[in-house]
C-alpha positions as a LaTeX table, in Angstrom:
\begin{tabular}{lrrr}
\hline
Residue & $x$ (\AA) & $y$ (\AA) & $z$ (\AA) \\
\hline
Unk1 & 71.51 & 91.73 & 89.17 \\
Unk2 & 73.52 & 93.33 & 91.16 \\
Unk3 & 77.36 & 92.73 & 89.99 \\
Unk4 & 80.64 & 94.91 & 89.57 \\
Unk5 & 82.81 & 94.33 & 86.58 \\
Unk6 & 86.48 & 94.15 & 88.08 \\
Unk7 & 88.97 & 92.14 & 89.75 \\
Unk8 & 89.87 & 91.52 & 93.50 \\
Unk9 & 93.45 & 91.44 & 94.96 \\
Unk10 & 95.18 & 89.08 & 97.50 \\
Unk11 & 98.12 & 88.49 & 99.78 \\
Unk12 & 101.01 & 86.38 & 100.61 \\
Unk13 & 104.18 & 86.16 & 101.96 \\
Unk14 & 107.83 & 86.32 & 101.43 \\
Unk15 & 110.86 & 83.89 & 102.89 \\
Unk16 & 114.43 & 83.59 & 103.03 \\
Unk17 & 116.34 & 80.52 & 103.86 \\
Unk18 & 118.46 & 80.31 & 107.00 \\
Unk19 & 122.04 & 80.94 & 104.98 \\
Unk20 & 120.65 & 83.58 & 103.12 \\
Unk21 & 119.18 & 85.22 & 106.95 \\
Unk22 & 122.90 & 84.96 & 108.30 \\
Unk23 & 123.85 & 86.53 & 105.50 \\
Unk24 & 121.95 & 89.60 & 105.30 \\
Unk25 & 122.88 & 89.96 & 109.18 \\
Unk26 & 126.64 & 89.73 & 108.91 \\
Unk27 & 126.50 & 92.29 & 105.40 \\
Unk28 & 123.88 & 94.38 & 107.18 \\
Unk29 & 126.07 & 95.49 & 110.03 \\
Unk30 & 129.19 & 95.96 & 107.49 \\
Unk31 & 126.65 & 98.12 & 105.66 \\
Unk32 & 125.44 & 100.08 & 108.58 \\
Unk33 & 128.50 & 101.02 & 110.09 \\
Unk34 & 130.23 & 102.06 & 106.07 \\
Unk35 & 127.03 & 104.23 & 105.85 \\
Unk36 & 127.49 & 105.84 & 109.24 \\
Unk37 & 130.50 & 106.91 & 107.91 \\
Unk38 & 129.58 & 108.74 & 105.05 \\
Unk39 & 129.27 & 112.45 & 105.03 \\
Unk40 & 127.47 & 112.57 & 102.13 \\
Unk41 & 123.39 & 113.50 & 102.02 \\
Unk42 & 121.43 & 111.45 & 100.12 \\
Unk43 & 117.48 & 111.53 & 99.93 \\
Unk44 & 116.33 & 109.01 & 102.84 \\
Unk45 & 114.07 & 106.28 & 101.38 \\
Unk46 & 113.94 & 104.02 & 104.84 \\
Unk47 & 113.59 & 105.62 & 108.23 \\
Unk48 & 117.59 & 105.08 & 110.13 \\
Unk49 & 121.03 & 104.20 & 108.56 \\
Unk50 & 120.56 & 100.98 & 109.80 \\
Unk51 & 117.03 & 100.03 & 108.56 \\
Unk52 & 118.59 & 100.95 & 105.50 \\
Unk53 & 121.53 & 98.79 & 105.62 \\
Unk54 & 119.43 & 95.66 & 106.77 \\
Unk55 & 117.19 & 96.37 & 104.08 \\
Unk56 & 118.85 & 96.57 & 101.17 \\
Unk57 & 121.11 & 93.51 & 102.08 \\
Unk58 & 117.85 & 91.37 & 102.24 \\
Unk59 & 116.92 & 92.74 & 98.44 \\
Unk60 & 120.44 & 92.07 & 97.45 \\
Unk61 & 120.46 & 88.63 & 98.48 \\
Unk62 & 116.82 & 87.59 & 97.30 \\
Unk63 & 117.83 & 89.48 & 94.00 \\
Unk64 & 120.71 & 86.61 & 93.69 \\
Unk65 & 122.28 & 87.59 & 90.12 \\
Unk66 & 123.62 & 91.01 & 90.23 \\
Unk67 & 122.88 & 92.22 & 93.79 \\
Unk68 & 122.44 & 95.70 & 92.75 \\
Unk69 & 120.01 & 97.79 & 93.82 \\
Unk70 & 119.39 & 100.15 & 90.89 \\
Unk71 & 117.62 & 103.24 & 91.60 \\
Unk72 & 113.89 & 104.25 & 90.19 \\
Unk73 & 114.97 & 106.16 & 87.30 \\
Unk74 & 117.48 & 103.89 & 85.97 \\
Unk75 & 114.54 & 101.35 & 85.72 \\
Unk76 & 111.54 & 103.31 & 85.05 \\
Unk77 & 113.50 & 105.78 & 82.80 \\
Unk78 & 113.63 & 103.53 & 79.62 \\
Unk79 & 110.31 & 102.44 & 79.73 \\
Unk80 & 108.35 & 105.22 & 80.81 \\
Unk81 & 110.37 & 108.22 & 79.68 \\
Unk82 & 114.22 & 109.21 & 79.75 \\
Unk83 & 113.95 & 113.18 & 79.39 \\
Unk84 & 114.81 & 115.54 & 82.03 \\
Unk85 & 111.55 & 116.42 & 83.10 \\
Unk86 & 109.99 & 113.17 & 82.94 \\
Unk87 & 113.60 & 111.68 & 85.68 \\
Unk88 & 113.09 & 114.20 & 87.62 \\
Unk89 & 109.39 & 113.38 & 88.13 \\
Unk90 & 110.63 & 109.30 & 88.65 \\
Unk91 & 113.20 & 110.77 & 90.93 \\
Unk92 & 110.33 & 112.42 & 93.10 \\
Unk93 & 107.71 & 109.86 & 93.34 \\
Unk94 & 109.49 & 106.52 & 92.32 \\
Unk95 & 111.02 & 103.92 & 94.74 \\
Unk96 & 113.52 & 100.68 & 94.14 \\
Unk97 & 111.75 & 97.61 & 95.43 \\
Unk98 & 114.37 & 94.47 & 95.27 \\
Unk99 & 112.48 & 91.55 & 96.11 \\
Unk100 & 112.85 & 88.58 & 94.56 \\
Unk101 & 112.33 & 84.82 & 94.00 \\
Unk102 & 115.00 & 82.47 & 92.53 \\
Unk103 & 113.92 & 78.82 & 90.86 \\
Unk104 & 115.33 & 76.69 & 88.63 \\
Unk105 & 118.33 & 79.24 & 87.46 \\
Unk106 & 116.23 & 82.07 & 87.00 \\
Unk107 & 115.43 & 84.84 & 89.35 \\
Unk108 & 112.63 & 87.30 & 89.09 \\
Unk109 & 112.75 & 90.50 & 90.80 \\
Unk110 & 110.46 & 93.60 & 91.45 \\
Unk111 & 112.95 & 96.14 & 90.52 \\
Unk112 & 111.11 & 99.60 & 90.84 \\
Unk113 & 107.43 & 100.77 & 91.52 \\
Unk114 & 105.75 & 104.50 & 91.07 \\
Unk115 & 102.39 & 105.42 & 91.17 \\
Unk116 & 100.02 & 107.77 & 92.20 \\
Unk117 & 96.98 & 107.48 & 94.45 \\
Unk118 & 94.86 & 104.94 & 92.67 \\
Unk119 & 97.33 & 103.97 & 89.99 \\
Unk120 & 100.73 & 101.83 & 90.19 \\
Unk121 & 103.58 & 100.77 & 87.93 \\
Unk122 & 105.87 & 98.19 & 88.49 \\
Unk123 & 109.12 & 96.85 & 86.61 \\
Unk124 & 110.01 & 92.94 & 87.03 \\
Unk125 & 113.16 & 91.98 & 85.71 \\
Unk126 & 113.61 & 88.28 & 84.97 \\
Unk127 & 117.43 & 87.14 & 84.88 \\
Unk128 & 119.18 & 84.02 & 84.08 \\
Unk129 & 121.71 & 83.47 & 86.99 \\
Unk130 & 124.35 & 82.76 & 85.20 \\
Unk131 & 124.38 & 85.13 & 82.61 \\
Unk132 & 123.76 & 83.41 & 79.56 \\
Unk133 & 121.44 & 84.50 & 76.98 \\
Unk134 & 117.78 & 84.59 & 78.53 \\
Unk135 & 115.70 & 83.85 & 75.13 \\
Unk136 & 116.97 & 81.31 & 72.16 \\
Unk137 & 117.49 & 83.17 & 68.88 \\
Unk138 & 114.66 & 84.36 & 67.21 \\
Unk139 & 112.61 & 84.96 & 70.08 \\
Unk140 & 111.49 & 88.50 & 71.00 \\
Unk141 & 109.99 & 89.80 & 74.31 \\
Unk142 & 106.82 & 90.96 & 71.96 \\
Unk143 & 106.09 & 87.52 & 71.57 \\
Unk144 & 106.67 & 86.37 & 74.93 \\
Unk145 & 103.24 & 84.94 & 77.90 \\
Unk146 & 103.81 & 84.42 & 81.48 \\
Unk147 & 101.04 & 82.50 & 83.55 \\
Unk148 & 100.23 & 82.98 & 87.27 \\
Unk149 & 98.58 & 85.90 & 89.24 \\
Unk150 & 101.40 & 88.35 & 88.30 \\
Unk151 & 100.78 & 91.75 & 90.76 \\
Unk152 & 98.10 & 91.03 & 93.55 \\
Unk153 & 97.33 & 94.03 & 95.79 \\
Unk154 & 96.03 & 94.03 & 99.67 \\
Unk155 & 93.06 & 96.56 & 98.95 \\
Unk156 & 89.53 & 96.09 & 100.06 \\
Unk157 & 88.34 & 97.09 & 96.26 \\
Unk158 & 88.31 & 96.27 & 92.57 \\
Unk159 & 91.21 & 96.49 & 90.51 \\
Unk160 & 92.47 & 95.82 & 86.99 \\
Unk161 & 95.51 & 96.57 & 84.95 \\
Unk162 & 97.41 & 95.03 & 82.31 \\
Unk163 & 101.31 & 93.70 & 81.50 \\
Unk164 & 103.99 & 93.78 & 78.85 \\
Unk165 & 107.43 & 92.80 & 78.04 \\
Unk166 & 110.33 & 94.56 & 77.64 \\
Unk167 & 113.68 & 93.73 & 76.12 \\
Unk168 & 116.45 & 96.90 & 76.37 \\
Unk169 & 119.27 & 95.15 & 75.38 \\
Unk170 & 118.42 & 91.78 & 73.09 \\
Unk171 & 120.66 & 88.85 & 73.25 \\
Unk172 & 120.92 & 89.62 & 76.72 \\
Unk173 & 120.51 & 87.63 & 80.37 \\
Unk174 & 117.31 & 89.38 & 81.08 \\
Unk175 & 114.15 & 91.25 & 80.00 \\
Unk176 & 111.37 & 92.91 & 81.90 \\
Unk177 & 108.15 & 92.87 & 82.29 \\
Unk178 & 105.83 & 95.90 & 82.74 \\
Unk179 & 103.07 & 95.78 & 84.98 \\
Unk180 & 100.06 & 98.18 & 85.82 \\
Unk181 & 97.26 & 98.30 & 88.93 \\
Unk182 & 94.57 & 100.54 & 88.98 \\
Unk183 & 92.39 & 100.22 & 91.52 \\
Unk184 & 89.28 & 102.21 & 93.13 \\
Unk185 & 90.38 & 102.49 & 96.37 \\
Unk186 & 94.19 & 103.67 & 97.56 \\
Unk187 & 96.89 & 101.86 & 96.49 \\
Unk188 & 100.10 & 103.64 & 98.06 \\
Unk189 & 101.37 & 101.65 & 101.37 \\
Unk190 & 99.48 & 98.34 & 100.47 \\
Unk191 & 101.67 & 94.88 & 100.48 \\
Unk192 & 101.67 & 93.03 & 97.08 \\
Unk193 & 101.92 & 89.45 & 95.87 \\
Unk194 & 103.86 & 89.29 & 92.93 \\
Unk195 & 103.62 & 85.84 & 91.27 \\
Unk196 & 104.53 & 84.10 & 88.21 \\
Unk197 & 104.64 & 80.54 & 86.59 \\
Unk198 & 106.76 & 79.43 & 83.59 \\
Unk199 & 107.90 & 81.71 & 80.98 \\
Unk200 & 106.57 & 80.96 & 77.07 \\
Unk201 & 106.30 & 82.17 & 73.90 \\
Unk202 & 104.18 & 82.97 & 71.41 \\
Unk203 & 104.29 & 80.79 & 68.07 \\
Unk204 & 102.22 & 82.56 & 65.32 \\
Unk205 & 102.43 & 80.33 & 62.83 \\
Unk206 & 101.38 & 77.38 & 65.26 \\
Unk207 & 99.05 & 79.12 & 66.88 \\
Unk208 & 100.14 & 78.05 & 70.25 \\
Unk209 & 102.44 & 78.86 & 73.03 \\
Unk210 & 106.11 & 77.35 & 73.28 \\
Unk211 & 107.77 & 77.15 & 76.51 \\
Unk212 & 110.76 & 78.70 & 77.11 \\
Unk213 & 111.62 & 78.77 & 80.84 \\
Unk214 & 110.10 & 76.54 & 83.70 \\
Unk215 & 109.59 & 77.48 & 87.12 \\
Unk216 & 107.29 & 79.31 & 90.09 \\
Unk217 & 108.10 & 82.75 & 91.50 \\
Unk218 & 106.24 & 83.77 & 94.17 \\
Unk219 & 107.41 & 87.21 & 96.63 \\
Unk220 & 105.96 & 89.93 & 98.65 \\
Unk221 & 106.70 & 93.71 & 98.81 \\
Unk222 & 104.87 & 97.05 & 99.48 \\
Unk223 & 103.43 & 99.57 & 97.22 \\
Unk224 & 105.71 & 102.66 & 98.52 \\
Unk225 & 106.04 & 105.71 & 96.86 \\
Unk226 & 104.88 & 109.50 & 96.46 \\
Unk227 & 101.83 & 110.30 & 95.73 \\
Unk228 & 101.44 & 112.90 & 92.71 \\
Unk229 & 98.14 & 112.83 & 92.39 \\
Unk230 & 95.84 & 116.22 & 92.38 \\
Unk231 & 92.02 & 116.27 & 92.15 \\
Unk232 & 89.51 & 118.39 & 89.95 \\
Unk233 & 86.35 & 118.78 & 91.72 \\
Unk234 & 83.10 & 116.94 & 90.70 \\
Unk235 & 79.49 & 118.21 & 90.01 \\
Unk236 & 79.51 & 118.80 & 86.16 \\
Unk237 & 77.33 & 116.82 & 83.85 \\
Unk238 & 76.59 & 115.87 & 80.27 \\
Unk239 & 73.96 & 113.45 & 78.21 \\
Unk240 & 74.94 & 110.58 & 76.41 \\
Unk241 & 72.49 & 107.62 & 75.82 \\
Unk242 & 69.23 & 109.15 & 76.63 \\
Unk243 & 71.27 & 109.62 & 79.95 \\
Unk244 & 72.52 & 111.89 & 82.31 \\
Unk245 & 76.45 & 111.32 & 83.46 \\
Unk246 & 77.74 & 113.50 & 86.83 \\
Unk247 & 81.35 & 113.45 & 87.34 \\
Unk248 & 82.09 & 112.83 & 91.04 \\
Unk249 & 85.78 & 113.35 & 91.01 \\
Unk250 & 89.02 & 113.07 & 88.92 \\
Unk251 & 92.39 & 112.08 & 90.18 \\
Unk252 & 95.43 & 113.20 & 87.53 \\
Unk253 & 98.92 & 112.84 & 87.87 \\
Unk254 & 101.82 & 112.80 & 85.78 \\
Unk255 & 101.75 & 109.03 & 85.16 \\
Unk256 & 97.52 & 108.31 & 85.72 \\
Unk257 & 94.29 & 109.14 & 85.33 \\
Unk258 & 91.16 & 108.16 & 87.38 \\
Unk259 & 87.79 & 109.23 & 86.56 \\
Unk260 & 84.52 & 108.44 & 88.78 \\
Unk261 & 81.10 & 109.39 & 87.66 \\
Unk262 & 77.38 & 108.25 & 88.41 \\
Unk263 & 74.72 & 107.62 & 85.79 \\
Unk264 & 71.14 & 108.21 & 86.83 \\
Unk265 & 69.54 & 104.85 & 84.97 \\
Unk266 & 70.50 & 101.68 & 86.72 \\
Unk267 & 72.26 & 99.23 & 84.58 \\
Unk268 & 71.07 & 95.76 & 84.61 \\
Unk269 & 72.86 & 92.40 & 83.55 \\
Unk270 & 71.91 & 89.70 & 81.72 \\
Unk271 & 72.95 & 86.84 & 84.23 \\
Unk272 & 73.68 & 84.61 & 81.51 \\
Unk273 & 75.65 & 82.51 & 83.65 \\
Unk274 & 77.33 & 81.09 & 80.48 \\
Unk275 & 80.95 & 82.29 & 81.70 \\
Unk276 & 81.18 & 85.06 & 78.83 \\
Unk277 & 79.67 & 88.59 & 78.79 \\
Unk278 & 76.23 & 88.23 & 76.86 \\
Unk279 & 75.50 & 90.38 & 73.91 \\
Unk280 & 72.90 & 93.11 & 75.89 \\
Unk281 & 75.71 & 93.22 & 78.80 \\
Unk282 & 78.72 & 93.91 & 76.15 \\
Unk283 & 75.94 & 97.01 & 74.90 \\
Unk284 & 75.31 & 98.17 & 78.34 \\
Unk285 & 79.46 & 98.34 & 78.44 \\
Unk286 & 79.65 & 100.19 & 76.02 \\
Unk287 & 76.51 & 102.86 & 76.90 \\
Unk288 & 77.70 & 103.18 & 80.46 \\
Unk289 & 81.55 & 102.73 & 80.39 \\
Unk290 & 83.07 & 102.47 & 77.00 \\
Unk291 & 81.84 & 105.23 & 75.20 \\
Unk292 & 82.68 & 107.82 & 77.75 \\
Unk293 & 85.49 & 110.03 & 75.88 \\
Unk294 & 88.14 & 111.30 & 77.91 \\
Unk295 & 90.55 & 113.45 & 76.31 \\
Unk296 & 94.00 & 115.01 & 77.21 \\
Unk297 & 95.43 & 117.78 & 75.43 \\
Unk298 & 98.74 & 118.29 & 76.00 \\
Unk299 & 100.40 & 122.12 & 75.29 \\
Unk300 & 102.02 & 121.31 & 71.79 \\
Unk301 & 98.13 & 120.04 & 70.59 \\
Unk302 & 98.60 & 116.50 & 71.06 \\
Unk303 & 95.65 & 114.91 & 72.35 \\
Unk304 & 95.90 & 111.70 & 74.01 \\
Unk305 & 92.94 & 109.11 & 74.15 \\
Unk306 & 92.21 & 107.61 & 77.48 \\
Unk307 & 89.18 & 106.45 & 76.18 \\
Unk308 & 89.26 & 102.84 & 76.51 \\
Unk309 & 90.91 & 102.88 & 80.04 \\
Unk310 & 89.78 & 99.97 & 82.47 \\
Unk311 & 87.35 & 100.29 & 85.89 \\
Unk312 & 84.15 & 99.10 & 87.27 \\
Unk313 & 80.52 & 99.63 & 86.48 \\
Unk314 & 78.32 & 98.75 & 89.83 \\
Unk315 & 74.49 & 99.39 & 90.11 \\
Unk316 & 73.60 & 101.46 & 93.14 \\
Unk317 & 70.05 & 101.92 & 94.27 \\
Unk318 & 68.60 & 102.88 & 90.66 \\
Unk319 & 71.83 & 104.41 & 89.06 \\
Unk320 & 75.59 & 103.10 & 87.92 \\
Unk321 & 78.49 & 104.05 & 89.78 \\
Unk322 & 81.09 & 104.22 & 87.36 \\
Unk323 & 85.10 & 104.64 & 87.78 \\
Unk324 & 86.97 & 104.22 & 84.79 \\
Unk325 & 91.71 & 104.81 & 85.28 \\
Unk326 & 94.65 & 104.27 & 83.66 \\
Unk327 & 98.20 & 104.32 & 83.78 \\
Unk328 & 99.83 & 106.22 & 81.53 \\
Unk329 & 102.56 & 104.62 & 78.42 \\
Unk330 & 104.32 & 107.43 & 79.25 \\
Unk331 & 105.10 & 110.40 & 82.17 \\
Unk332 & 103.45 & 113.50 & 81.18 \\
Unk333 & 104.81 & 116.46 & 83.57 \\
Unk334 & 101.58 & 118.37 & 84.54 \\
Unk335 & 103.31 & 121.81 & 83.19 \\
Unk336 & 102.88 & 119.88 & 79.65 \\
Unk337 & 99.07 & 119.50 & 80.61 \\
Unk338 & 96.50 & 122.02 & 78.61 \\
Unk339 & 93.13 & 120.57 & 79.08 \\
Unk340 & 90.92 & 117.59 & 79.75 \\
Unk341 & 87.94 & 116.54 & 78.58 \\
Unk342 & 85.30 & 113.81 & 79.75 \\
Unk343 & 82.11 & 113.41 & 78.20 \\
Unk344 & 82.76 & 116.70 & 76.40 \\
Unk345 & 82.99 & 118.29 & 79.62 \\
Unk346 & 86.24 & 120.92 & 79.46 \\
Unk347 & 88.66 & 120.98 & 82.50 \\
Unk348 & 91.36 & 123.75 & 82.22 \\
Unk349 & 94.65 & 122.68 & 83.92 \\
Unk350 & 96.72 & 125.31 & 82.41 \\
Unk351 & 96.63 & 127.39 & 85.80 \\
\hline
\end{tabular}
């Protein structure tokens, strides 16, 4: 059987009403023409003045509840890593996003996005519009589900990723939620769906899952930022299995790895059909995918497991194609990079 383990991605669109488009033309030219009159430099991030202005009227508006546009680092910072080196990297490659959706009181918004080639993080911030307290007492964000697609990507490829929730100041109008795309094609320019439905929590000693905010968001932005990415060349193997594993290529940056690798023994599925992985695919996984070790030693000795990172296992005319990426918890500046290993195989990236 021949089937790929991964997920596809899918697009939509974004609309304003007809107050909100006279708005964002009356503040847009206000904007334009204040900006034209700065003599201050700051790092362009849209092509003209103008552009700009337009632009980040239309976020403020769909944003609704603060208007602000707050920059990459001030939204990526606390989650992914606050110290010098690790804003300075945000401040390179990260972007501000703004687009939102607004029902039922509450607004969610895409607040930030970085990435690197094949990897993407992106901060949603849900807000109650009129700044009371987001979550009744007693509620954390650890606890708290959201249904719907959440981040859908415009790629001609697999993808997979996974999402969290985040809570900086408790008792507060908002949290966040933390999402991640990896994918095995490019990501960087590609429009995403972002889309979520009702907001619950998560009753342990029910079992079950509470409601806590109704609603449907549904928006559209684009995957821009700087890619950070560098590439260690392929052609090294190891055996694991009874098997031989070539890498092909490996993609590292600061916030993600991406592996890719062929096996030469074809894997084959079950085709159970029963809706859950069978018992011989779940071994296959783990021969082919899961028990690939990769390894990152950082300069102070930590090592850092990116072992059981997500990807795709396809079989290709009698072997496995395999790519296997994550994003990482947190930055890790490539001068803070001694080694990597995959499959046992040592990569140097000291130099």
């Amino acid at each position: 059987m021949n089937r790929q383990f991964d997920y596809q991605q899918e697009l939509d669109a974004l609309h304003f009403t007809q107050e909100q488009k006279e708005t964002i033309a009356a503040r847009a030219a206000q904007a334009a023409q204040a900006q034209m009159a700065q003599k201050k430099h700051h790092r362009p991030v849209w092509r003209t003045a103008a552009i700009a202005a337009a632009l980040a009227v239309v976020l403020a508006v769909g944003a609704g509840a603060s208007g602000v546009l707050r920059s990459a680092a001030e939204v990526l910072g606390p989650i992914f890593g606050a110290s010098s080196a690790q804003t300075e990297i945000i401040d390179k490659i990260g972007y501000p996003v703004g687009a939102s959706d607004t029902d039922n009181g509450i607004t969610i918004t895409a607040e930030a996005v970085m990435g690197d080639r094949y990897n993407a993080a992106i901060v949603y911030t849900v807000c109650r519009d009129d700044g009371t307290a987001l979550l009744p007492d007693g509620v954390s964000a650890e606890s708290l589900l959201v249904r719907g697609g959440g981040t859908d990507v415009q790629i001609l490829g697999g993808s997979h990723g996974g999402s969290w929730f985040v809570d900086e100041v408790p008792g507060d109008d908002r949290v966040q939620i933390v999402q991640t795309v990896s994918s095995d094609q490019e990501l960087i320019g590609a429009g995403a769906t972002a889309e979520f439905e009702n907001l619950y929590w998560w009753d342990e000693s029910k079992g079950e899952s509470v409601p806590v905010l109704e609603g449907h968001w549904k928006f559209r932005f684009d995957l821009d930022y700087e890619d950070s990415a560098f590439t260690l060349d392929g052609g090294q193997t190891f055996a694991q299995n009874g098997m031989t594993f070539t890498i092909d290529e490996i993609t590292l940056s600061p916030v993600a790895i991406k592996v890719d690798y062929t096996v030469d023994q074809e894997v084959e599925w079950s085709n159970s059909g029963s809706g859950q992985m069978a018992d011989e695919d779940q071994a296959a996984m783990k021969r082919y995918f899961e028990n690939v070790e990769i390894l990152l030693t950082k300069t102070d000795g930590t090592v850092v497991d990116f072992s059981g990172a997500g990807g795709s296992v396809s079989p290709q005319d009698g072997t496995t194609v395999c790519s296997k990426g994550t994003v990482f918890s947190q930055i890790i500046p490539v001068e803070e990079m001694a080694s990597l290993s995959v499959g046992g195989v040592e990569f140097s990236l000291e130099a």
